[in-house]
C-alpha atoms as one frame of an Amber mdcrd trajectory, in Angstrom:
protein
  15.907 -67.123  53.485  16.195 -63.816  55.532  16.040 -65.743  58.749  18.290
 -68.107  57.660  21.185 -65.481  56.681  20.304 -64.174  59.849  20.247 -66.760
  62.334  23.046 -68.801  60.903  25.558 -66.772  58.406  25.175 -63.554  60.120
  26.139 -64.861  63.940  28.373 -67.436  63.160  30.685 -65.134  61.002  29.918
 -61.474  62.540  32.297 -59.935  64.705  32.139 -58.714  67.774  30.414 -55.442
  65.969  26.945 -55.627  64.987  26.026 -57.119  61.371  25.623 -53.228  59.450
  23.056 -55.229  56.901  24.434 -53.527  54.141  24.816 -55.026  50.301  28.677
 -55.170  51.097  31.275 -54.560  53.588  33.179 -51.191  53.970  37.232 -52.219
  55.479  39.140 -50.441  57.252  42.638 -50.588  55.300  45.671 -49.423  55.941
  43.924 -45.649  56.269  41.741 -46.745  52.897  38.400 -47.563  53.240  37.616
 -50.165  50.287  33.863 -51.891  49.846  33.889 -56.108  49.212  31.430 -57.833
  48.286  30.585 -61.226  46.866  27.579 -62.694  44.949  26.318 -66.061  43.182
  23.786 -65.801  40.390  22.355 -69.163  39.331  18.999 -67.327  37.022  17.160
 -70.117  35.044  16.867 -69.316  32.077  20.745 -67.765  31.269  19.016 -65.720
  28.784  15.966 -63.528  28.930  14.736 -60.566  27.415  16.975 -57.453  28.914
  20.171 -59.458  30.274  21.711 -62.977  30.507  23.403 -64.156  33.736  26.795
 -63.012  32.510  25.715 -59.216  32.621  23.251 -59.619  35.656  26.503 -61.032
  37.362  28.183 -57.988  36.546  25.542 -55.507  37.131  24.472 -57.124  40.379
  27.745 -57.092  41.985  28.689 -53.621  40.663  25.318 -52.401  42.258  26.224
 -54.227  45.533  29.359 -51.812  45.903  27.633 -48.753  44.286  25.316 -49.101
  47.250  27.732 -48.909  49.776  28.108 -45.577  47.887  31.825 -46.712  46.681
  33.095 -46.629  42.937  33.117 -49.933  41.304  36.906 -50.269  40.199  38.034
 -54.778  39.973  35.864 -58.031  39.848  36.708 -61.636  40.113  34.577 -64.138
  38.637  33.953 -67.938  39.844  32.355 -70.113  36.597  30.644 -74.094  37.931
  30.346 -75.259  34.619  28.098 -78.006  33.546  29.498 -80.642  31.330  28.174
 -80.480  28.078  27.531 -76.933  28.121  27.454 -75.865  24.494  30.958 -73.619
  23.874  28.601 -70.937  22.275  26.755 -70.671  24.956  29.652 -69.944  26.749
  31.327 -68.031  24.885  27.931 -65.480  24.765  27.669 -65.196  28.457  31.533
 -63.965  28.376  31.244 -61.611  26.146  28.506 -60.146  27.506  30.021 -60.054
  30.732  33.055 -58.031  29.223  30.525 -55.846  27.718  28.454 -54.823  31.171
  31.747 -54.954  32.665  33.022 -51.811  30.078  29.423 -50.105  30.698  29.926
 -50.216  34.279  33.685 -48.871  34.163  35.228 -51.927  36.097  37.528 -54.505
  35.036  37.504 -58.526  35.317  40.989 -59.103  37.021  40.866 -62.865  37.993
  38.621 -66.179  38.172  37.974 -69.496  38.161  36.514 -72.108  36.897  35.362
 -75.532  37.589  33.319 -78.367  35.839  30.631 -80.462  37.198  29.043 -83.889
  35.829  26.311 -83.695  33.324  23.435 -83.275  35.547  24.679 -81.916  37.811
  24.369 -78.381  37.651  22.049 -76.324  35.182  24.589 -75.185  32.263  26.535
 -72.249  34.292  26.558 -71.037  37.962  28.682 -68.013  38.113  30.148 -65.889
  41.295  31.250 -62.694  41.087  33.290 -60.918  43.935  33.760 -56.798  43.666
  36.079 -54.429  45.137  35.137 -50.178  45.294  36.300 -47.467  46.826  34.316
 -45.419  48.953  34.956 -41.920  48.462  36.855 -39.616  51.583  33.448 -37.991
  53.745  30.957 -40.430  52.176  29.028 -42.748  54.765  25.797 -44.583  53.586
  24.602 -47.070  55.603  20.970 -47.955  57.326  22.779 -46.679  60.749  22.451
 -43.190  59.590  18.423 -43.133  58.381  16.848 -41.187  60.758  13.013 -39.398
  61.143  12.351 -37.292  58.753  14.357 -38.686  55.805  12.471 -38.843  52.373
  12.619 -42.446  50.632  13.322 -42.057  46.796  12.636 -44.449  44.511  14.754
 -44.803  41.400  12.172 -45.901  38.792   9.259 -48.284  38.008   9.422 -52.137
  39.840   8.468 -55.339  38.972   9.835 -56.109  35.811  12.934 -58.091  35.443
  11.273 -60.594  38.305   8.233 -60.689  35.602  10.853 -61.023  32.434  12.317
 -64.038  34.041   8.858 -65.967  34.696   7.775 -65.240  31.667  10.872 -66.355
  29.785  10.898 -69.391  32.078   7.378 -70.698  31.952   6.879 -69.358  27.933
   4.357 -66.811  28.675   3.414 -64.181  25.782   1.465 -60.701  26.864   0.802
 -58.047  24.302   3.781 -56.358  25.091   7.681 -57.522  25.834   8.504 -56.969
  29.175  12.236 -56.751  29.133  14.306 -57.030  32.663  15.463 -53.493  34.391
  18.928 -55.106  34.660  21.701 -52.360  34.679  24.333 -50.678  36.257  23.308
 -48.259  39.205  26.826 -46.844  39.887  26.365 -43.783  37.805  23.451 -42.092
  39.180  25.274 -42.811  42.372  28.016 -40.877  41.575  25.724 -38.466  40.238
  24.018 -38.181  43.793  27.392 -37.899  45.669  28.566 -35.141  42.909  25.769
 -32.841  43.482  26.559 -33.183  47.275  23.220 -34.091  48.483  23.559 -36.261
  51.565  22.759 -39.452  50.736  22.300 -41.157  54.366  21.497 -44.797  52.819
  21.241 -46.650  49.372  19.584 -50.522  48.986  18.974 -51.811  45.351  16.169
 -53.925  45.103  16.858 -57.303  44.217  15.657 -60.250  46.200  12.224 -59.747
  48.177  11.985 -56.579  46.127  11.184 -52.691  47.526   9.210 -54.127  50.339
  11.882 -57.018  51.570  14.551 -53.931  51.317  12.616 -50.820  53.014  11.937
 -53.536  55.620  15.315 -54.207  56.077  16.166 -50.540  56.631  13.710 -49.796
  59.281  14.638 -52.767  60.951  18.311 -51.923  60.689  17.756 -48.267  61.391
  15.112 -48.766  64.857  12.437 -46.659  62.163   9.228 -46.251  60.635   9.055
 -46.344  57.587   5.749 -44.538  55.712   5.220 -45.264  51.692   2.516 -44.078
  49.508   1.007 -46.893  47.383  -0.085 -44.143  44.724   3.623 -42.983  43.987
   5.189 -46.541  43.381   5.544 -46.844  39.398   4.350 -50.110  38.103   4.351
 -50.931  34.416   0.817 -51.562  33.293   2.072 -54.414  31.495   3.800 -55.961
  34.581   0.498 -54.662  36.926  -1.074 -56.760  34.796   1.275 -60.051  34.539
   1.422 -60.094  38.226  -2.488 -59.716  38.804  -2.669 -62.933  36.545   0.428
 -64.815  38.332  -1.122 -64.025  41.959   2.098 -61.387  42.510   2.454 -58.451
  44.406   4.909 -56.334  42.541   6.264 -54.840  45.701   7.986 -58.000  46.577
   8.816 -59.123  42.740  12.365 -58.693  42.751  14.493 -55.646  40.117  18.449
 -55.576  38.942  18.564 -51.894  38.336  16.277 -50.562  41.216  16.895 -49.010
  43.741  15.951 -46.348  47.005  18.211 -43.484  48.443  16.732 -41.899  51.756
  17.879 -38.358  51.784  16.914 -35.824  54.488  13.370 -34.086  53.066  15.038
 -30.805  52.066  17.111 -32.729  49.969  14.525 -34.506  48.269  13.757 -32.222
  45.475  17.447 -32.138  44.471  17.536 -35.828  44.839  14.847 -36.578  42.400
  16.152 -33.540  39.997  19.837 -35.195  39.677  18.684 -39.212  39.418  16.662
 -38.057  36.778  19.074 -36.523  34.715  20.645 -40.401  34.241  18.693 -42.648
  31.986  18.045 -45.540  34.552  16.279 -43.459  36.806  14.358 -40.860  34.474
  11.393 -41.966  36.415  12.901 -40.980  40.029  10.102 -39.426  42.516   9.657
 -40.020  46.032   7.788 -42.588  47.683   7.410 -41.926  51.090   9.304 -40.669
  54.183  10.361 -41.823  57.827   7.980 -41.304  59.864   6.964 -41.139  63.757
   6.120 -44.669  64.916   6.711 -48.353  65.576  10.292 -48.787  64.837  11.131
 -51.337  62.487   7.671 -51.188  61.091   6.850 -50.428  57.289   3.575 -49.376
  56.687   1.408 -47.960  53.799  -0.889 -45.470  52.455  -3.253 -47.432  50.229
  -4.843 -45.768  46.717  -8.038 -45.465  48.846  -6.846 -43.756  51.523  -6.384
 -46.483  54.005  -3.246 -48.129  55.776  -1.446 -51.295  55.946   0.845 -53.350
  57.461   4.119 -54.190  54.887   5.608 -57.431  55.772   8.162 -59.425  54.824
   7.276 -62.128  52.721   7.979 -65.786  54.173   9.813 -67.663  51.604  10.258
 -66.538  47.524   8.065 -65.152  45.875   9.825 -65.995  42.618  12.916 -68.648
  43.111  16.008 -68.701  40.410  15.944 -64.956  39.358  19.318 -63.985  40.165
């Protein structure tokens, strides 16, 4: 998929600037500097424990602009509607959407909505397109990562990727494992309050932490060093994925993600995510490092290194 977006999307509609790689696009407007960004969510099934895809919608583009370190402020949502999709179901994924859409402190302000033949699609497809505004001095973006910089990790990984396959394929483990899904705009804010300098911000959705740290040190010409040991994985989800055949690094999150912060900002990093409830489990994960450039590599539980690639194809299709 990442060579696809790449090879095709990314030239043919670039500009004559190089593709930034970032989860949106900041504009230069009229002396404003607005964030845009546009998503489709197509997650089979629409409901699973911890979300539906009328808040994942929501929360995923609202994370897209928080990202780009902008506030959240106006959506637009796109419904493809199946025909023959039950009204109640319908009417659940609104309100739920109105409901994540109040949590997140941004309004729906216009849509659309079209109908397929029976059979034709899989009950709803919805698009959501966001506009933020990026706050005067703020500029996060893989451009500025440079040696040095601590990676932070928000929380634990793995489990609305796990949530979704187990909803999808009726699996039962001792315990629920509910998604992460949830607004990340917050502790951003949080981050820019305390003034620490945030040089980049990448929720990990697709791919998961590994597809996205890649990303940035390909982005950024860095190396990228993470410590196996400080990467938070639910027992519960440890455990789905050793029985699925998944590694959780690549299982894919909706309210993860990683700041890199220079290192003597770290410490304050981690003190102020923590303070929010989505990311009371904040704690760094490794640091840019001298090295290959573009290169992700790890410190294993025994000591040892490895090689973090990107994974060819999806791990887990249908999750967003």
């Amino acid at each position: 998929m990442q060579r696809l977006i790449d090879r095709m999307f990314v030239e043919t509609f670039s500009g004559a600037e190089p593709a930034d790689r970032h989860d949106g696009a900041i504009l230069d407007l009229d002396g404003g500097r607005p964030a845009f960004t546009t998503d489709s969510y197509v997650v089979k099934p629409l409901f699973f424990p911890g979300g539906d895809i009328g808040s994942l919608a929501v929360n995923g583009t609202v994370n897209d602009l928080a990202m780009c370190g902008a506030k959240p402020r106006y959506l637009g949502v796109g419904f493809i509607l199946e025909e023959g999709l039950p009204m109640g179901t319908l009417w659940r994924i609104v309100r739920s959407m109105r409901q994540a859409a109040d949590a997140a402190g941004v309004r729906i302000v216009t849509g659309d909505t079209k109908v397929v033949d029976q059979g034709k699609g899989d009950g709803v497809f919805i698009n959501t397109s966001g506009v933020g505004v990026v706050r005067a001095g703020v500029s996060v973006s893989p451009r500025n990562v440079r040696q040095g910089d601590a990676v932070i990790l928000s929380g634990d990984i793995g489990r609305h990727g796990i949530a979704i396959m187990a909803a999808r394929e009726g699996l039962e483990f001792e315990t629920e494992i509910a998604s992460d899904c949830a607004p990340l705009a917050e502790p951003v804010a949080r981050l820019l309050d305390a003034g620490v300098a945030v040089r980049c911000l990448r929720d990990l959705t697709r791919g998961g932490m590994a597809s996205a740290v890649i990303e940035i040190a390909e982005a950024a010409s860095v190396h990228i060093r993470l410590r196996e040991d400080a990467i938070s994985v639910r027992e519960d989800v440890r455990g789905a994925c050793e029985i699925l055949g998944f590694d959780p690094l690549y299982v894919a999150n909706e309210g993860r993600f990683v700041a890199f912060v220079p290192q003597d900002a770290a410490e304050r990093a981690v003190e102020v995510l923590r303070a929010d409830p989505v990311c009371r489990d904040a704690h760094q994960v490794g640091s840019v490092v001298a090295g290959r450039s573009g290169e992700v590599t790890m410190t294993t539980r025994l000591g040892t290194s490895r090689a973090v690639d990107m994974l060819s194809g999806e791990q887990l299709p249908r999750i967003c």
